[in-house]
Amino acid sequence: LPGNALVPDLDLPIRADGNRLGGPVALPSDTPWPLDRQGAAMAFVAQIDFGSMPPLPGFPASGLVQVFVGSDDLSGANFDDPRLSDIRIIWQPSPAANAALTPSPILSEFSPLSRRAIERGVALTAAPFAQLPTQSDWQLTQAIDGWYRRPGIEKIDAFLDSEELNPPRHHQVGGHPVFTQDDCRRAGHLDDYDRVLLRVTSDDHVMWGDVGEAVFLIRSRDLSARDFSRVAFSWDCS
């Protein structure tokens, strides 16, 4: 699947638009800082500026997505059903060019972002890439169960163990989801969440547990309708 890699660039300024991790946010004029279900300020994780990245099939060509997660030790994640995770996605199809920036609250020790990312933000530059599904992909795992009864399985094993299926270590929009353990999807459960709205890996600016991966998944039909109210969020670590 095609995607855009999002690479930190500390030399880029933080503005109302642009792709970034953390920092101040240009919220809509009628929108207060989001609160989680416990009434605490949510953690602003990332902003996606579709107008500043190479186009992706099915994704918006313009507009901003701002991603917030819960402030507890699980960052709001519901591992049994990621559709019920405590997150907030703000979609701005026509953001104001000169909107005022609201500073992020300094959150608790549970925030996955570094203090620098929370206070100042980390700009991200976008570059196109294409990605194969990883070894943990639920459809690949399901297919393997049948392949092991076929001749030539050693060739499949060699391919699965090759570097070609090792996911690149970067944040991204599009492409395939990346998990450190198991895919949170399976047949009959989240199997229609087929697009990566955002993958946030672990790096110098954000850390999910023990160098984990976070993914925000959306269904193709919701993405086409620009409906970001049903995004599923999960993260895992080794």
PDB file of C-alpha atoms in Angstrom:
ATOM      1  CA  LEU A   1       0.000   0.000   0.000  1.00  0.00           C
ATOM      2  CA  PRO A   2       1.206   3.557  -0.665  1.00  0.00           C
ATOM      3  CA  GLY A   3       1.878   5.844   2.262  1.00  0.00           C
ATOM      4  CA  ASN A   4       3.748   8.922   3.409  1.00  0.00           C
ATOM      5  CA  ALA A   5       6.605   8.567   5.861  1.00  0.00           C
ATOM      6  CA  LEU A   6       6.713  11.380   8.438  1.00  0.00           C
ATOM      7  CA  VAL A   7      10.275  12.187   9.495  1.00  0.00           C
ATOM      8  CA  PRO A   8      11.179  14.582  12.355  1.00  0.00           C
ATOM      9  CA  ASP A   9      12.889  17.812  11.309  1.00  0.00           C
ATOM     10  CA  LEU A  10      13.923  19.960  14.269  1.00  0.00           C
ATOM     11  CA  ASP A  11      14.909  22.845  11.992  1.00  0.00           C
ATOM     12  CA  LEU A  12      11.380  23.464  10.726  1.00  0.00           C
ATOM     13  CA  PRO A  13       9.282  26.050  12.588  1.00  0.00           C
ATOM     14  CA  ILE A  14       6.051  25.136  14.361  1.00  0.00           C
ATOM     15  CA  ARG A  15       3.066  26.829  12.714  1.00  0.00           C
ATOM     16  CA  ALA A  16      -0.693  26.448  12.721  1.00  0.00           C
ATOM     17  CA  ASP A  17      -0.450  24.164   9.682  1.00  0.00           C
ATOM     18  CA  GLY A  18       2.057  21.433   8.882  1.00  0.00           C
ATOM     19  CA  ASN A  19       2.687  17.907  10.117  1.00  0.00           C
ATOM     20  CA  ARG A  20       4.083  17.485  13.606  1.00  0.00           C
ATOM     21  CA  LEU A  21       4.229  15.693  16.925  1.00  0.00           C
ATOM     22  CA  GLY A  22       2.934  17.567  19.978  1.00  0.00           C
ATOM     23  CA  GLY A  23       3.395  21.266  20.603  1.00  0.00           C
ATOM     24  CA  PRO A  24       0.789  24.028  20.501  1.00  0.00           C
ATOM     25  CA  VAL A  25      -2.372  23.445  18.476  1.00  0.00           C
ATOM     26  CA  ALA A  26      -4.532  25.689  16.310  1.00  0.00           C
ATOM     27  CA  LEU A  27      -7.926  24.493  17.546  1.00  0.00           C
ATOM     28  CA  PRO A  28     -11.171  25.613  15.893  1.00  0.00           C
ATOM     29  CA  SER A  29     -12.418  28.847  17.473  1.00  0.00           C
ATOM     30  CA  ASP A  30     -15.374  27.098  19.144  1.00  0.00           C
ATOM     31  CA  THR A  31     -13.410  24.078  20.416  1.00  0.00           C
ATOM     32  CA  PRO A  32     -11.854  23.978  23.909  1.00  0.00           C
ATOM     33  CA  TRP A  33      -8.913  21.737  24.706  1.00  0.00           C
ATOM     34  CA  PRO A  34     -10.271  18.145  24.636  1.00  0.00           C
ATOM     35  CA  LEU A  35     -10.790  16.326  27.940  1.00  0.00           C
ATOM     36  CA  ASP A  36     -10.702  12.571  28.472  1.00  0.00           C
ATOM     37  CA  ARG A  37     -13.478  10.575  30.141  1.00  0.00           C
ATOM     38  CA  GLN A  38     -12.013  11.354  33.559  1.00  0.00           C
ATOM     39  CA  GLY A  39     -12.098  15.096  32.874  1.00  0.00           C
ATOM     40  CA  ALA A  40      -8.330  15.478  32.460  1.00  0.00           C
ATOM     41  CA  ALA A  41      -6.673  17.305  29.582  1.00  0.00           C
ATOM     42  CA  MET A  42      -5.898  14.908  26.756  1.00  0.00           C
ATOM     43  CA  ALA A  43      -2.448  14.511  25.250  1.00  0.00           C
ATOM     44  CA  PHE A  44      -2.060  16.084  21.824  1.00  0.00           C
ATOM     45  CA  VAL A  45      -0.067  13.491  19.892  1.00  0.00           C
ATOM     46  CA  ALA A  46       0.121  14.646  16.289  1.00  0.00           C
ATOM     47  CA  GLN A  47      -1.239  16.785  13.498  1.00  0.00           C
ATOM     48  CA  ILE A  48      -1.607  15.640   9.898  1.00  0.00           C
ATOM     49  CA  ASP A  49      -1.717  18.335   7.235  1.00  0.00           C
ATOM     50  CA  PHE A  50      -2.916  16.604   4.085  1.00  0.00           C
ATOM     51  CA  GLY A  51      -2.271  19.700   1.979  1.00  0.00           C
ATOM     52  CA  SER A  52       1.450  19.603   2.781  1.00  0.00           C
ATOM     53  CA  MET A  53       2.155  15.992   1.828  1.00  0.00           C
ATOM     54  CA  PRO A  54       2.178  13.994  -1.409  1.00  0.00           C
ATOM     55  CA  PRO A  55      -1.355  12.866  -2.344  1.00  0.00           C
ATOM     56  CA  LEU A  56      -2.558   9.416  -1.289  1.00  0.00           C
ATOM     57  CA  PRO A  57      -5.449   7.561  -2.982  1.00  0.00           C
ATOM     58  CA  GLY A  58      -8.604   7.828  -0.869  1.00  0.00           C
ATOM     59  CA  PHE A  59      -7.128  10.326   1.591  1.00  0.00           C
ATOM     60  CA  PRO A  60      -8.003  14.044   1.682  1.00  0.00           C
ATOM     61  CA  ALA A  61      -5.981  16.394  -0.502  1.00  0.00           C
ATOM     62  CA  SER A  62      -6.261  19.198   2.062  1.00  0.00           C
ATOM     63  CA  GLY A  63      -7.359  19.826   5.637  1.00  0.00           C
ATOM     64  CA  LEU A  64      -5.994  19.045   9.082  1.00  0.00           C
ATOM     65  CA  VAL A  65      -6.442  16.064  11.383  1.00  0.00           C
ATOM     66  CA  GLN A  66      -5.467  16.643  15.017  1.00  0.00           C
ATOM     67  CA  VAL A  67      -5.031  13.562  17.206  1.00  0.00           C
ATOM     68  CA  PHE A  68      -5.511  13.467  20.997  1.00  0.00           C
ATOM     69  CA  VAL A  69      -5.316  10.482  23.376  1.00  0.00           C
ATOM     70  CA  GLY A  70      -6.261   9.898  27.007  1.00  0.00           C
ATOM     71  CA  SER A  71      -3.990  10.999  29.844  1.00  0.00           C
ATOM     72  CA  ASP A  72      -3.958   7.717  31.801  1.00  0.00           C
ATOM     73  CA  ASP A  73      -1.170   5.135  31.848  1.00  0.00           C
ATOM     74  CA  LEU A  74      -2.647   3.403  28.762  1.00  0.00           C
ATOM     75  CA  SER A  75      -3.045   6.663  26.810  1.00  0.00           C
ATOM     76  CA  GLY A  76      -6.759   5.913  26.648  1.00  0.00           C
ATOM     77  CA  ALA A  77      -6.317   2.628  24.791  1.00  0.00           C
ATOM     78  CA  ASN A  78      -8.959  -0.090  25.027  1.00  0.00           C
ATOM     79  CA  PHE A  79      -7.076  -3.222  24.027  1.00  0.00           C
ATOM     80  CA  ASP A  80     -10.192  -5.424  23.948  1.00  0.00           C
ATOM     81  CA  ASP A  81     -11.929  -3.118  21.477  1.00  0.00           C
ATOM     82  CA  PRO A  82      -9.778  -0.301  20.040  1.00  0.00           C
ATOM     83  CA  ARG A  83     -12.929   1.359  18.691  1.00  0.00           C
ATOM     84  CA  LEU A  84     -13.762   2.227  22.320  1.00  0.00           C
ATOM     85  CA  SER A  85     -10.406   3.825  23.104  1.00  0.00           C
ATOM     86  CA  ASP A  86     -10.539   7.251  24.760  1.00  0.00           C
ATOM     87  CA  ILE A  87      -9.274   9.420  21.909  1.00  0.00           C
ATOM     88  CA  ARG A  88     -10.383  12.542  20.084  1.00  0.00           C
ATOM     89  CA  ILE A  89      -9.853  13.281  16.400  1.00  0.00           C
ATOM     90  CA  ILE A  90     -10.501  16.858  15.288  1.00  0.00           C
ATOM     91  CA  TRP A  91     -11.019  17.314  11.541  1.00  0.00           C
ATOM     92  CA  GLN A  92     -10.600  20.775  10.071  1.00  0.00           C
ATOM     93  CA  PRO A  93     -11.443  20.655   6.348  1.00  0.00           C
ATOM     94  CA  SER A  94     -10.766  24.394   5.938  1.00  0.00           C
ATOM     95  CA  PRO A  95      -8.405  25.504   8.714  1.00  0.00           C
ATOM     96  CA  ALA A  96      -7.839  29.206   9.295  1.00  0.00           C
ATOM     97  CA  ALA A  97      -4.507  30.292   7.849  1.00  0.00           C
ATOM     98  CA  ASN A  98      -3.587  32.553  10.784  1.00  0.00           C
ATOM     99  CA  ALA A  99      -5.246  30.683  13.645  1.00  0.00           C
ATOM    100  CA  ALA A 100      -3.866  31.226  17.139  1.00  0.00           C
ATOM    101  CA  LEU A 101      -1.889  28.403  18.701  1.00  0.00           C
ATOM    102  CA  THR A 102      -3.013  26.974  22.058  1.00  0.00           C
ATOM    103  CA  PRO A 103      -0.125  25.581  24.150  1.00  0.00           C
ATOM    104  CA  SER A 104      -0.346  21.953  25.197  1.00  0.00           C
ATOM    105  CA  PRO A 105      -0.854  21.418  28.941  1.00  0.00           C
ATOM    106  CA  ILE A 106       2.136  19.838  30.672  1.00  0.00           C
ATOM    107  CA  LEU A 107       0.772  16.383  31.279  1.00  0.00           C
ATOM    108  CA  SER A 108       1.551  13.619  33.724  1.00  0.00           C
ATOM    109  CA  GLU A 109       4.380  11.124  33.599  1.00  0.00           C
ATOM    110  CA  PHE A 110       2.149   8.891  31.468  1.00  0.00           C
ATOM    111  CA  SER A 111       2.323  11.066  28.347  1.00  0.00           C
ATOM    112  CA  PRO A 112       4.070   9.162  25.530  1.00  0.00           C
ATOM    113  CA  LEU A 113       5.612  12.400  24.254  1.00  0.00           C
ATOM    114  CA  SER A 114       8.886  13.896  25.440  1.00  0.00           C
ATOM    115  CA  ARG A 115       8.738  17.173  27.333  1.00  0.00           C
ATOM    116  CA  ARG A 116      10.249  18.944  24.329  1.00  0.00           C
ATOM    117  CA  ALA A 117       7.583  17.532  22.026  1.00  0.00           C
ATOM    118  CA  ILE A 118       4.820  18.585  24.438  1.00  0.00           C
ATOM    119  CA  GLU A 119       6.094  22.111  24.939  1.00  0.00           C
ATOM    120  CA  ARG A 120       7.570  23.007  21.562  1.00  0.00           C
ATOM    121  CA  GLY A 121       6.449  20.376  19.086  1.00  0.00           C
ATOM    122  CA  VAL A 122       8.463  18.431  16.528  1.00  0.00           C
ATOM    123  CA  ALA A 123       7.839  19.192  12.863  1.00  0.00           C
ATOM    124  CA  LEU A 124       7.546  16.269  10.444  1.00  0.00           C
ATOM    125  CA  THR A 125       8.379  16.190   6.747  1.00  0.00           C
ATOM    126  CA  ALA A 126       6.478  13.818   4.451  1.00  0.00           C
ATOM    127  CA  ALA A 127       7.953  11.524   1.797  1.00  0.00           C
ATOM    128  CA  PRO A 128       6.111   8.857  -0.239  1.00  0.00           C
ATOM    129  CA  PHE A 129       6.844   5.150   0.187  1.00  0.00           C
ATOM    130  CA  ALA A 130       5.197   1.793  -0.503  1.00  0.00           C
ATOM    131  CA  GLN A 131       4.856  -0.953   2.086  1.00  0.00           C
ATOM    132  CA  LEU A 132       4.156  -4.672   2.207  1.00  0.00           C
ATOM    133  CA  PRO A 133       2.073  -6.043   5.084  1.00  0.00           C
ATOM    134  CA  THR A 134       4.119  -7.075   8.106  1.00  0.00           C
ATOM    135  CA  GLN A 135       4.383 -10.586   9.522  1.00  0.00           C
ATOM    136  CA  SER A 136       1.762  -9.757  12.170  1.00  0.00           C
ATOM    137  CA  ASP A 137      -0.922  -8.755   9.626  1.00  0.00           C
ATOM    138  CA  TRP A 138      -4.055 -10.747  10.491  1.00  0.00           C
ATOM    139  CA  GLN A 139      -4.787 -11.769   6.913  1.00  0.00           C
ATOM    140  CA  LEU A 140      -1.239 -12.977   6.375  1.00  0.00           C
ATOM    141  CA  THR A 141      -1.276 -14.895   9.662  1.00  0.00           C
ATOM    142  CA  GLN A 142      -4.582 -16.528   8.725  1.00  0.00           C
ATOM    143  CA  ALA A 143      -3.264 -17.556   5.324  1.00  0.00           C
ATOM    144  CA  ILE A 144      -0.078 -19.044   6.790  1.00  0.00           C
ATOM    145  CA  ASP A 145      -2.117 -21.649   8.677  1.00  0.00           C
ATOM    146  CA  GLY A 146      -3.088 -23.155   5.324  1.00  0.00           C
ATOM    147  CA  TRP A 147       0.288 -22.678   3.658  1.00  0.00           C
ATOM    148  CA  TYR A 148       2.068 -24.885   6.188  1.00  0.00           C
ATOM    149  CA  ARG A 149       0.280 -27.887   4.681  1.00  0.00           C
ATOM    150  CA  ARG A 150       1.675 -27.176   1.219  1.00  0.00           C
ATOM    151  CA  PRO A 151       4.963 -28.188  -0.420  1.00  0.00           C
ATOM    152  CA  GLY A 152       7.541 -25.423  -0.621  1.00  0.00           C
ATOM    153  CA  ILE A 153       6.696 -23.870   2.741  1.00  0.00           C
ATOM    154  CA  GLU A 154      10.423 -23.321   3.333  1.00  0.00           C
ATOM    155  CA  LYS A 155      10.377 -20.645   0.628  1.00  0.00           C
ATOM    156  CA  ILE A 156       7.499 -18.872   2.363  1.00  0.00           C
ATOM    157  CA  ASP A 157       9.332 -19.110   5.697  1.00  0.00           C
ATOM    158  CA  ALA A 158      12.419 -17.572   4.139  1.00  0.00           C
ATOM    159  CA  PHE A 159      10.372 -14.704   2.716  1.00  0.00           C
ATOM    160  CA  LEU A 160       8.613 -14.065   6.033  1.00  0.00           C
ATOM    161  CA  ASP A 161      11.985 -13.893   7.763  1.00  0.00           C
ATOM    162  CA  SER A 162      13.517 -11.612   5.132  1.00  0.00           C
ATOM    163  CA  GLU A 163      14.267  -7.927   5.633  1.00  0.00           C
ATOM    164  CA  GLU A 164      11.672  -7.149   2.967  1.00  0.00           C
ATOM    165  CA  LEU A 165       8.902  -7.570   5.546  1.00  0.00           C
ATOM    166  CA  ASN A 166      10.676  -5.665   8.315  1.00  0.00           C
ATOM    167  CA  PRO A 167       8.694  -2.449   8.787  1.00  0.00           C
ATOM    168  CA  PRO A 168      10.602   0.813   8.473  1.00  0.00           C
ATOM    169  CA  ARG A 169      11.025   2.753  11.718  1.00  0.00           C
ATOM    170  CA  HIS A 170       9.111   5.928  10.991  1.00  0.00           C
ATOM    171  CA  HIS A 171       5.789   7.643  11.615  1.00  0.00           C
ATOM    172  CA  GLN A 172       3.428   7.390   8.689  1.00  0.00           C
ATOM    173  CA  VAL A 173       0.071   8.065   7.055  1.00  0.00           C
ATOM    174  CA  GLY A 174      -1.238   5.282   4.834  1.00  0.00           C
ATOM    175  CA  GLY A 175       0.613   2.034   4.227  1.00  0.00           C
ATOM    176  CA  HIS A 176       0.049  -0.966   6.494  1.00  0.00           C
ATOM    177  CA  PRO A 177      -0.232  -0.915  10.300  1.00  0.00           C
ATOM    178  CA  VAL A 178       2.767  -2.034  12.332  1.00  0.00           C
ATOM    179  CA  PHE A 179       2.528  -3.997  15.578  1.00  0.00           C
ATOM    180  CA  THR A 180       5.303  -5.182  17.876  1.00  0.00           C
ATOM    181  CA  GLN A 181       3.226  -8.215  18.844  1.00  0.00           C
ATOM    182  CA  ASP A 182      -0.127  -9.183  17.317  1.00  0.00           C
ATOM    183  CA  ASP A 183      -2.479  -7.400  14.946  1.00  0.00           C
ATOM    184  CA  CYS A 184      -5.410  -5.977  16.915  1.00  0.00           C
ATOM    185  CA  ARG A 185      -7.659  -6.998  14.003  1.00  0.00           C
ATOM    186  CA  ARG A 186      -8.942 -10.456  13.133  1.00  0.00           C
ATOM    187  CA  ALA A 187     -11.730 -12.001  11.094  1.00  0.00           C
ATOM    188  CA  GLY A 188     -15.012 -10.553  12.338  1.00  0.00           C
ATOM    189  CA  HIS A 189     -13.315  -7.995  14.598  1.00  0.00           C
ATOM    190  CA  LEU A 190     -12.009  -4.724  13.130  1.00  0.00           C
ATOM    191  CA  ASP A 191     -11.362  -6.552   9.858  1.00  0.00           C
ATOM    192  CA  ASP A 192     -12.818  -3.630   7.901  1.00  0.00           C
ATOM    193  CA  TYR A 193     -10.376  -1.152   9.472  1.00  0.00           C
ATOM    194  CA  ASP A 194      -8.215  -1.295   6.398  1.00  0.00           C
ATOM    195  CA  ARG A 195      -6.458   2.089   6.301  1.00  0.00           C
ATOM    196  CA  VAL A 196      -3.810   3.648   8.510  1.00  0.00           C
ATOM    197  CA  LEU A 197      -4.847   7.166   9.393  1.00  0.00           C
ATOM    198  CA  LEU A 198      -1.671   7.494  11.447  1.00  0.00           C
ATOM    199  CA  ARG A 199       1.113   5.305  12.749  1.00  0.00           C
ATOM    200  CA  VAL A 200       3.234   6.784  15.535  1.00  0.00           C
ATOM    201  CA  THR A 201       6.352   4.764  16.215  1.00  0.00           C
ATOM    202  CA  SER A 202       8.781   5.208  19.120  1.00  0.00           C
ATOM    203  CA  ASP A 203      11.740   7.536  18.658  1.00  0.00           C
ATOM    204  CA  ASP A 204      13.591  10.309  20.510  1.00  0.00           C
ATOM    205  CA  HIS A 205      10.372  12.346  20.793  1.00  0.00           C
ATOM    206  CA  VAL A 206       7.671   9.782  21.615  1.00  0.00           C
ATOM    207  CA  MET A 207       7.801   6.437  23.413  1.00  0.00           C
ATOM    208  CA  TRP A 208       5.044   3.828  23.698  1.00  0.00           C
ATOM    209  CA  GLY A 209       5.919   1.582  26.641  1.00  0.00           C
ATOM    210  CA  ASP A 210       9.065  -0.373  25.814  1.00  0.00           C
ATOM    211  CA  VAL A 211       9.764   1.015  22.316  1.00  0.00           C
ATOM    212  CA  GLY A 212       6.297   0.182  21.051  1.00  0.00           C
ATOM    213  CA  GLU A 213       4.048   1.145  18.160  1.00  0.00           C
ATOM    214  CA  ALA A 214       0.768   3.064  18.109  1.00  0.00           C
ATOM    215  CA  VAL A 215      -1.739   2.949  15.276  1.00  0.00           C
ATOM    216  CA  PHE A 216      -4.901   4.864  14.458  1.00  0.00           C
ATOM    217  CA  LEU A 217      -7.003   2.837  12.019  1.00  0.00           C
ATOM    218  CA  ILE A 218      -9.967   3.942   9.916  1.00  0.00           C
ATOM    219  CA  ARG A 219     -12.309   2.218   7.495  1.00  0.00           C
ATOM    220  CA  SER A 220     -12.023   3.147   3.816  1.00  0.00           C
ATOM    221  CA  ARG A 221     -15.668   4.162   3.635  1.00  0.00           C
ATOM    222  CA  ASP A 222     -15.334   6.464   6.657  1.00  0.00           C
ATOM    223  CA  LEU A 223     -12.187   7.984   5.201  1.00  0.00           C
ATOM    224  CA  SER A 224     -13.985   8.649   1.907  1.00  0.00           C
ATOM    225  CA  ALA A 225     -16.832  10.313   3.818  1.00  0.00           C
ATOM    226  CA  ARG A 226     -14.311  12.339   5.895  1.00  0.00           C
ATOM    227  CA  ASP A 227     -15.878  10.796   8.991  1.00  0.00           C
ATOM    228  CA  PHE A 228     -13.231  10.574  11.708  1.00  0.00           C
ATOM    229  CA  SER A 229     -15.630   9.689  14.536  1.00  0.00           C
ATOM    230  CA  ARG A 230     -15.012   5.920  14.382  1.00  0.00           C
ATOM    231  CA  VAL A 231     -11.210   5.782  14.421  1.00  0.00           C
ATOM    232  CA  ALA A 232      -9.775   2.795  16.319  1.00  0.00           C
ATOM    233  CA  PHE A 233      -6.645   3.300  18.431  1.00  0.00           C
ATOM    234  CA  SER A 234      -4.272   0.738  19.874  1.00  0.00           C
ATOM    235  CA  TRP A 235      -0.641   0.453  20.847  1.00  0.00           C
ATOM    236  CA  ASP A 236       1.621  -2.370  21.937  1.00  0.00           C
ATOM    237  CA  CYS A 237       5.222  -2.953  22.915  1.00  0.00           C
ATOM    238  CA  SER A 238       7.598  -5.887  23.324  1.00  0.00           C
TER     239      SER A 238
END
